[in-house]
Amino acid sequence: MLRYPADYDFERSTFRFRTFGDDLASRWVDGGLHRVLRSGLPVRIEAAGVTAFGDVTRADRAELRHLLGFGFDRAGFAAAYPEIASRAPGFRPPLMPDPFEMLVTAVTAQQVSLIAACAIRNRLVQRFGRRIEVEGREWWAFPAQADIAGADLAGVGLSRAKVRAVAGLAGADLRFGGLGDAAVRERLLALPGIGPWTADWFLARCLGRPGAFAAGDLGVRKAVAAWASDGADRIWPEERVREACAAFGEHANLAVHHLLVPPG
């Protein structure tokens, strides 16, 4: 149903799904990623291919390609920056296809560890999402905006500010088709609880904009400093990171993600 690019490294490209806890809506079980697509179709994604538990539409295929980062120009990136591309051969950053899920995920991760954020999201998913069970495996569809709108969010571990942010997202217009990066940022920054860090990651990891990266992210600041200074500097300020990565142009998203991939 979906042909992987010849140079695609499945294990390397999906490492984030195995790193920060058992995420019920992006569940890693028995060597495969289990998701529910926006159409409601449950799928299992593994190195051998994709198994769909139901009929597959053209929109489902497009979502899977987006999720797995197949839209990135890896060949152009590798030709322009072979040294950085060679750090992680076959790597394509996975993307979050649903804007609401991506933004709620970002809000839960603000000022807490990613493992703690995963636990909070799981409580949200179990209360408002949809449970799937196929072949003895269980995973969940992430709640839609309509599932959260007007709901009582107490008891899932969100601070008051984050409750306000998630409630605001549930009622917001999250359609960004046709908008440039600046317009997307402007709309996002007008929402409660959404700051530059979240807006940057949204552009990079949801919309997959080729020149987007989160220069203010602590991990990015450390990774860029380590690369650009050969490990001499532990961390760089945000503006210095932006200056260093500006040279990557339309390949900045891929370049920064390659710098974040663990060695090995």
PDB file of N, CA and C in Angstrom, residues 57-124:
ATOM      1  N   THR A  57      -7.708   4.871   1.646  1.00  0.00           N
ATOM      2  CA  THR A  57      -8.030   5.897   0.672  1.00  0.00           C
ATOM      3  C   THR A  57      -6.760   6.617   0.218  1.00  0.00           C
ATOM      4  N   ARG A  58      -6.907   7.436  -0.814  1.00  0.00           N
ATOM      5  CA  ARG A  58      -5.782   8.245  -1.271  1.00  0.00           C
ATOM      6  C   ARG A  58      -5.320   9.186  -0.165  1.00  0.00           C
ATOM      7  N   ALA A  59      -6.267   9.739   0.590  1.00  0.00           N
ATOM      8  CA  ALA A  59      -5.904  10.630   1.696  1.00  0.00           C
ATOM      9  C   ALA A  59      -5.113   9.885   2.770  1.00  0.00           C
ATOM     10  N   ASP A  60      -5.459   8.621   3.018  1.00  0.00           N
ATOM     11  CA  ASP A  60      -4.705   7.817   3.983  1.00  0.00           C
ATOM     12  C   ASP A  60      -3.259   7.637   3.526  1.00  0.00           C
ATOM     13  N   ARG A  61      -3.064   7.352   2.257  1.00  0.00           N
ATOM     14  CA  ARG A  61      -1.702   7.174   1.730  1.00  0.00           C
ATOM     15  C   ARG A  61      -0.902   8.470   1.845  1.00  0.00           C
ATOM     16  N   ALA A  62      -1.563   9.587   1.540  1.00  0.00           N
ATOM     17  CA  ALA A  62      -0.875  10.879   1.646  1.00  0.00           C
ATOM     18  C   ALA A  62      -0.489  11.168   3.087  1.00  0.00           C
ATOM     19  N   GLU A  63      -1.371  10.827   4.028  1.00  0.00           N
ATOM     20  CA  GLU A  63      -1.060  11.053   5.439  1.00  0.00           C
ATOM     21  C   GLU A  63       0.112  10.192   5.892  1.00  0.00           C
ATOM     22  N   LEU A  64       0.165   8.952   5.441  1.00  0.00           N
ATOM     23  CA  LEU A  64       1.276   8.074   5.811  1.00  0.00           C
ATOM     24  C   LEU A  64       2.596   8.599   5.259  1.00  0.00           C
ATOM     25  N   ARG A  65       2.570   9.081   4.023  1.00  0.00           N
ATOM     26  CA  ARG A  65       3.790   9.638   3.441  1.00  0.00           C
ATOM     27  C   ARG A  65       4.262  10.849   4.248  1.00  0.00           C
ATOM     28  N   HIS A  66       3.313  11.671   4.661  1.00  0.00           N
ATOM     29  CA  HIS A  66       3.654  12.847   5.468  1.00  0.00           C
ATOM     30  C   HIS A  66       4.182  12.418   6.834  1.00  0.00           C
ATOM     31  N   LEU A  67       3.493  11.493   7.472  1.00  0.00           N
ATOM     32  CA  LEU A  67       3.894  11.005   8.790  1.00  0.00           C
ATOM     33  C   LEU A  67       5.334  10.493   8.782  1.00  0.00           C
ATOM     34  N   LEU A  68       5.717   9.797   7.725  1.00  0.00           N
ATOM     35  CA  LEU A  68       7.030   9.174   7.655  1.00  0.00           C
ATOM     36  C   LEU A  68       8.091  10.094   7.046  1.00  0.00           C
ATOM     37  N   GLY A  69       7.712  11.328   6.741  1.00  0.00           N
ATOM     38  CA  GLY A  69       8.687  12.307   6.261  1.00  0.00           C
ATOM     39  C   GLY A  69       9.153  12.092   4.836  1.00  0.00           C
ATOM     40  N   PHE A  70       8.342  11.413   4.015  1.00  0.00           N
ATOM     41  CA  PHE A  70       8.779  11.110   2.656  1.00  0.00           C
ATOM     42  C   PHE A  70       8.776  12.347   1.750  1.00  0.00           C
ATOM     43  N   GLY A  71       8.148  13.423   2.177  1.00  0.00           N
ATOM     44  CA  GLY A  71       8.109  14.619   1.356  1.00  0.00           C
ATOM     45  C   GLY A  71       9.380  15.453   1.396  1.00  0.00           C
ATOM     46  N   PHE A  72      10.277  15.161   2.326  1.00  0.00           N
ATOM     47  CA  PHE A  72      11.525  15.913   2.408  1.00  0.00           C
ATOM     48  C   PHE A  72      12.424  15.607   1.213  1.00  0.00           C
ATOM     49  N   ASP A  73      13.152  16.615   0.773  1.00  0.00           N
ATOM     50  CA  ASP A  73      14.097  16.454  -0.332  1.00  0.00           C
ATOM     51  C   ASP A  73      15.422  15.937   0.220  1.00  0.00           C
ATOM     52  N   ARG A  74      15.455  14.670   0.561  1.00  0.00           N
ATOM     53  CA  ARG A  74      16.674  14.108   1.149  1.00  0.00           C
ATOM     54  C   ARG A  74      17.802  14.066   0.130  1.00  0.00           C
ATOM     55  N   ALA A  75      17.483  13.774  -1.126  1.00  0.00           N
ATOM     56  CA  ALA A  75      18.537  13.697  -2.137  1.00  0.00           C
ATOM     57  C   ALA A  75      19.214  15.059  -2.312  1.00  0.00           C
ATOM     58  N   GLY A  76      18.412  16.124  -2.382  1.00  0.00           N
ATOM     59  CA  GLY A  76      18.978  17.461  -2.516  1.00  0.00           C
ATOM     60  C   GLY A  76      19.788  17.855  -1.302  1.00  0.00           C
ATOM     61  N   PHE A  77      19.283  17.481  -0.119  1.00  0.00           N
ATOM     62  CA  PHE A  77      19.989  17.775   1.127  1.00  0.00           C
ATOM     63  C   PHE A  77      21.328  17.040   1.176  1.00  0.00           C
ATOM     64  N   ALA A  78      21.308  15.756   0.822  1.00  0.00           N
ATOM     65  CA  ALA A  78      22.534  14.961   0.872  1.00  0.00           C
ATOM     66  C   ALA A  78      23.572  15.483  -0.117  1.00  0.00           C
ATOM     67  N   ALA A  79      23.099  15.968  -1.268  1.00  0.00           N
ATOM     68  CA  ALA A  79      24.028  16.515  -2.254  1.00  0.00           C
ATOM     69  C   ALA A  79      24.636  17.832  -1.772  1.00  0.00           C
ATOM     70  N   ALA A  80      23.819  18.644  -1.081  1.00  0.00           N
ATOM     71  CA  ALA A  80      24.285  19.956  -0.624  1.00  0.00           C
ATOM     72  C   ALA A  80      25.134  19.865   0.642  1.00  0.00           C
ATOM     73  N   TYR A  81      24.775  18.913   1.541  1.00  0.00           N
ATOM     74  CA  TYR A  81      25.461  18.813   2.835  1.00  0.00           C
ATOM     75  C   TYR A  81      25.788  17.348   3.139  1.00  0.00           C
ATOM     76  N   PRO A  82      26.666  16.746   2.342  1.00  0.00           N
ATOM     77  CA  PRO A  82      26.941  15.311   2.501  1.00  0.00           C
ATOM     78  C   PRO A  82      27.489  14.937   3.871  1.00  0.00           C
ATOM     79  N   GLU A  83      28.273  15.832   4.482  1.00  0.00           N
ATOM     80  CA  GLU A  83      28.858  15.501   5.779  1.00  0.00           C
ATOM     81  C   GLU A  83      27.786  15.358   6.854  1.00  0.00           C
ATOM     82  N   ILE A  84      26.785  16.253   6.829  1.00  0.00           N
ATOM     83  CA  ILE A  84      25.714  16.174   7.825  1.00  0.00           C
ATOM     84  C   ILE A  84      24.782  15.017   7.501  1.00  0.00           C
ATOM     85  N   ALA A  85      24.455  14.826   6.218  1.00  0.00           N
ATOM     86  CA  ALA A  85      23.570  13.729   5.832  1.00  0.00           C
ATOM     87  C   ALA A  85      24.167  12.383   6.207  1.00  0.00           C
ATOM     88  N   SER A  86      25.499  12.277   6.138  1.00  0.00           N
ATOM     89  CA  SER A  86      26.144  10.996   6.430  1.00  0.00           C
ATOM     90  C   SER A  86      26.132  10.653   7.914  1.00  0.00           C
ATOM     91  N   ARG A  87      25.773  11.623   8.763  1.00  0.00           N
ATOM     92  CA  ARG A  87      25.655  11.337  10.197  1.00  0.00           C
ATOM     93  C   ARG A  87      24.517  10.359  10.477  1.00  0.00           C
ATOM     94  N   ALA A  88      23.506  10.370   9.597  1.00  0.00           N
ATOM     95  CA  ALA A  88      22.335   9.514   9.803  1.00  0.00           C
ATOM     96  C   ALA A  88      21.809   9.048   8.448  1.00  0.00           C
ATOM     97  N   PRO A  89      22.489   8.125   7.799  1.00  0.00           N
ATOM     98  CA  PRO A  89      22.065   7.662   6.472  1.00  0.00           C
ATOM     99  C   PRO A  89      20.638   7.107   6.493  1.00  0.00           C
ATOM    100  N   GLY A  90      19.853   7.520   5.526  1.00  0.00           N
ATOM    101  CA  GLY A  90      18.489   7.011   5.410  1.00  0.00           C
ATOM    102  C   GLY A  90      17.482   7.626   6.351  1.00  0.00           C
ATOM    103  N   PHE A  91      17.897   8.611   7.134  1.00  0.00           N
ATOM    104  CA  PHE A  91      16.998   9.204   8.128  1.00  0.00           C
ATOM    105  C   PHE A  91      16.057  10.214   7.477  1.00  0.00           C
ATOM    106  N   ARG A  92      14.779  10.110   7.812  1.00  0.00           N
ATOM    107  CA  ARG A  92      13.762  11.094   7.444  1.00  0.00           C
ATOM    108  C   ARG A  92      12.955  11.406   8.702  1.00  0.00           C
ATOM    109  N   PRO A  93      12.889  12.668   9.115  1.00  0.00           N
ATOM    110  CA  PRO A  93      12.168  12.998  10.349  1.00  0.00           C
ATOM    111  C   PRO A  93      10.676  12.714  10.205  1.00  0.00           C
ATOM    112  N   PRO A  94      10.095  11.960  11.133  1.00  0.00           N
ATOM    113  CA  PRO A  94       8.644  11.757  11.082  1.00  0.00           C
ATOM    114  C   PRO A  94       7.912  13.042  11.446  1.00  0.00           C
ATOM    115  N   LEU A  95       6.734  13.218  10.881  1.00  0.00           N
ATOM    116  CA  LEU A  95       5.932  14.427  11.101  1.00  0.00           C
ATOM    117  C   LEU A  95       4.593  14.055  11.725  1.00  0.00           C
ATOM    118  N   MET A  96       3.996  15.001  12.425  1.00  0.00           N
ATOM    119  CA  MET A  96       2.679  14.801  13.016  1.00  0.00           C
ATOM    120  C   MET A  96       1.640  15.364  12.042  1.00  0.00           C
ATOM    121  N   PRO A  97       0.803  14.527  11.453  1.00  0.00           N
ATOM    122  CA  PRO A  97      -0.111  15.016  10.423  1.00  0.00           C
ATOM    123  C   PRO A  97      -1.235  15.912  10.940  1.00  0.00           C
ATOM    124  N   ASP A  98      -1.671  15.720  12.174  1.00  0.00           N
ATOM    125  CA  ASP A  98      -2.836  16.450  12.676  1.00  0.00           C
ATOM    126  C   ASP A  98      -2.412  17.678  13.481  1.00  0.00           C
ATOM    127  N   PRO A  99      -2.792  18.889  13.067  1.00  0.00           N
ATOM    128  CA  PRO A  99      -2.370  20.093  13.788  1.00  0.00           C
ATOM    129  C   PRO A  99      -2.795  20.117  15.253  1.00  0.00           C
ATOM    130  N   PHE A 100      -4.004  19.660  15.546  1.00  0.00           N
ATOM    131  CA  PHE A 100      -4.474  19.682  16.929  1.00  0.00           C
ATOM    132  C   PHE A 100      -3.617  18.773  17.803  1.00  0.00           C
ATOM    133  N   GLU A 101      -3.362  17.564  17.346  1.00  0.00           N
ATOM    134  CA  GLU A 101      -2.525  16.640  18.122  1.00  0.00           C
ATOM    135  C   GLU A 101      -1.127  17.208  18.302  1.00  0.00           C
ATOM    136  N   MET A 102      -0.569  17.783  17.244  1.00  0.00           N
ATOM    137  CA  MET A 102       0.777  18.340  17.345  1.00  0.00           C
ATOM    138  C   MET A 102       0.833  19.465  18.368  1.00  0.00           C
ATOM    139  N   LEU A 103      -0.134  20.368  18.344  1.00  0.00           N
ATOM    140  CA  LEU A 103      -0.107  21.511  19.252  1.00  0.00           C
ATOM    141  C   LEU A 103      -0.388  21.100  20.690  1.00  0.00           C
ATOM    142  N   VAL A 104      -1.310  20.174  20.910  1.00  0.00           N
ATOM    143  CA  VAL A 104      -1.551  19.681  22.271  1.00  0.00           C
ATOM    144  C   VAL A 104      -0.303  18.963  22.788  1.00  0.00           C
ATOM    145  N   THR A 105       0.349  18.190  21.923  1.00  0.00           N
ATOM    146  CA  THR A 105       1.587  17.518  22.308  1.00  0.00           C
ATOM    147  C   THR A 105       2.643  18.533  22.723  1.00  0.00           C
ATOM    148  N   ALA A 106       2.760  19.615  21.963  1.00  0.00           N
ATOM    149  CA  ALA A 106       3.736  20.651  22.296  1.00  0.00           C
ATOM    150  C   ALA A 106       3.395  21.338  23.610  1.00  0.00           C
ATOM    151  N   VAL A 107       2.124  21.626  23.838  1.00  0.00           N
ATOM    152  CA  VAL A 107       1.705  22.286  25.082  1.00  0.00           C
ATOM    153  C   VAL A 107       2.016  21.401  26.277  1.00  0.00           C
ATOM    154  N   THR A 108       1.735  20.116  26.191  1.00  0.00           N
ATOM    155  CA  THR A 108       2.002  19.223  27.322  1.00  0.00           C
ATOM    156  C   THR A 108       3.496  19.142  27.621  1.00  0.00           C
ATOM    157  N   ALA A 109       4.342  19.387  26.607  1.00  0.00           N
ATOM    158  CA  ALA A 109       5.793  19.254  26.788  1.00  0.00           C
ATOM    159  C   ALA A 109       6.446  20.523  27.319  1.00  0.00           C
ATOM    160  N   GLN A 110       5.689  21.586  27.447  1.00  0.00           N
ATOM    161  CA  GLN A 110       6.271  22.841  27.914  1.00  0.00           C
ATOM    162  C   GLN A 110       6.684  22.735  29.387  1.00  0.00           C
ATOM    163  N   GLN A 111       7.971  22.980  29.659  1.00  0.00           N
ATOM    164  CA  GLN A 111       8.522  23.090  31.009  1.00  0.00           C
ATOM    165  C   GLN A 111       8.426  21.807  31.833  1.00  0.00           C
ATOM    166  N   VAL A 112       8.284  20.664  31.181  1.00  0.00           N
ATOM    167  CA  VAL A 112       8.343  19.375  31.877  1.00  0.00           C
ATOM    168  C   VAL A 112       9.175  18.430  31.011  1.00  0.00           C
ATOM    169  N   SER A 113       9.585  17.309  31.574  1.00  0.00           N
ATOM    170  CA  SER A 113      10.321  16.324  30.787  1.00  0.00           C
ATOM    171  C   SER A 113       9.399  15.701  29.751  1.00  0.00           C
ATOM    172  N   LEU A 114       9.982  15.190  28.672  1.00  0.00           N
ATOM    173  CA  LEU A 114       9.162  14.576  27.621  1.00  0.00           C
ATOM    174  C   LEU A 114       8.496  13.294  28.121  1.00  0.00           C
ATOM    175  N   ILE A 115       9.104  12.615  29.069  1.00  0.00           N
ATOM    176  CA  ILE A 115       8.470  11.420  29.644  1.00  0.00           C
ATOM    177  C   ILE A 115       7.245  11.812  30.464  1.00  0.00           C
ATOM    178  N   ALA A 116       7.366  12.887  31.267  1.00  0.00           N
ATOM    179  CA  ALA A 116       6.206  13.370  32.034  1.00  0.00           C
ATOM    180  C   ALA A 116       5.105  13.847  31.100  1.00  0.00           C
ATOM    181  N   ALA A 117       5.478  14.520  30.014  1.00  0.00           N
ATOM    182  CA  ALA A 117       4.490  14.995  29.049  1.00  0.00           C
ATOM    183  C   ALA A 117       3.741  13.837  28.406  1.00  0.00           C
ATOM    184  N   CYS A 118       4.455  12.751  28.120  1.00  0.00           N
ATOM    185  CA  CYS A 118       3.821  11.569  27.532  1.00  0.00           C
ATOM    186  C   CYS A 118       2.780  10.985  28.480  1.00  0.00           C
ATOM    187  N   ALA A 119       3.093  10.931  29.760  1.00  0.00           N
ATOM    188  CA  ALA A 119       2.151  10.404  30.752  1.00  0.00           C
ATOM    189  C   ALA A 119       0.890  11.266  30.827  1.00  0.00           C
ATOM    190  N   ILE A 120       1.052  12.583  30.758  1.00  0.00           N
ATOM    191  CA  ILE A 120      -0.101  13.490  30.776  1.00  0.00           C
ATOM    192  C   ILE A 120      -0.971  13.265  29.544  1.00  0.00           C
ATOM    193  N   ARG A 121      -0.336  13.183  28.371  1.00  0.00           N
ATOM    194  CA  ARG A 121      -1.100  12.961  27.132  1.00  0.00           C
ATOM    195  C   ARG A 121      -1.847  11.644  27.178  1.00  0.00           C
ATOM    196  N   ASN A 122      -1.230  10.628  27.751  1.00  0.00           N
ATOM    197  CA  ASN A 122      -1.904   9.330  27.813  1.00  0.00           C
ATOM    198  C   ASN A 122      -3.193   9.409  28.621  1.00  0.00           C
ATOM    199  N   ARG A 123      -3.177  10.177  29.701  1.00  0.00           N
ATOM    200  CA  ARG A 123      -4.407  10.329  30.482  1.00  0.00           C
ATOM    201  C   ARG A 123      -5.466  11.069  29.673  1.00  0.00           C
ATOM    202  N   LEU A 124      -5.032  12.055  28.909  1.00  0.00           N
ATOM    203  CA  LEU A 124      -5.944  12.788  28.041  1.00  0.00           C
ATOM    204  C   LEU A 124      -6.519  11.875  26.962  1.00  0.00           C
TER     205      LEU A 124
END
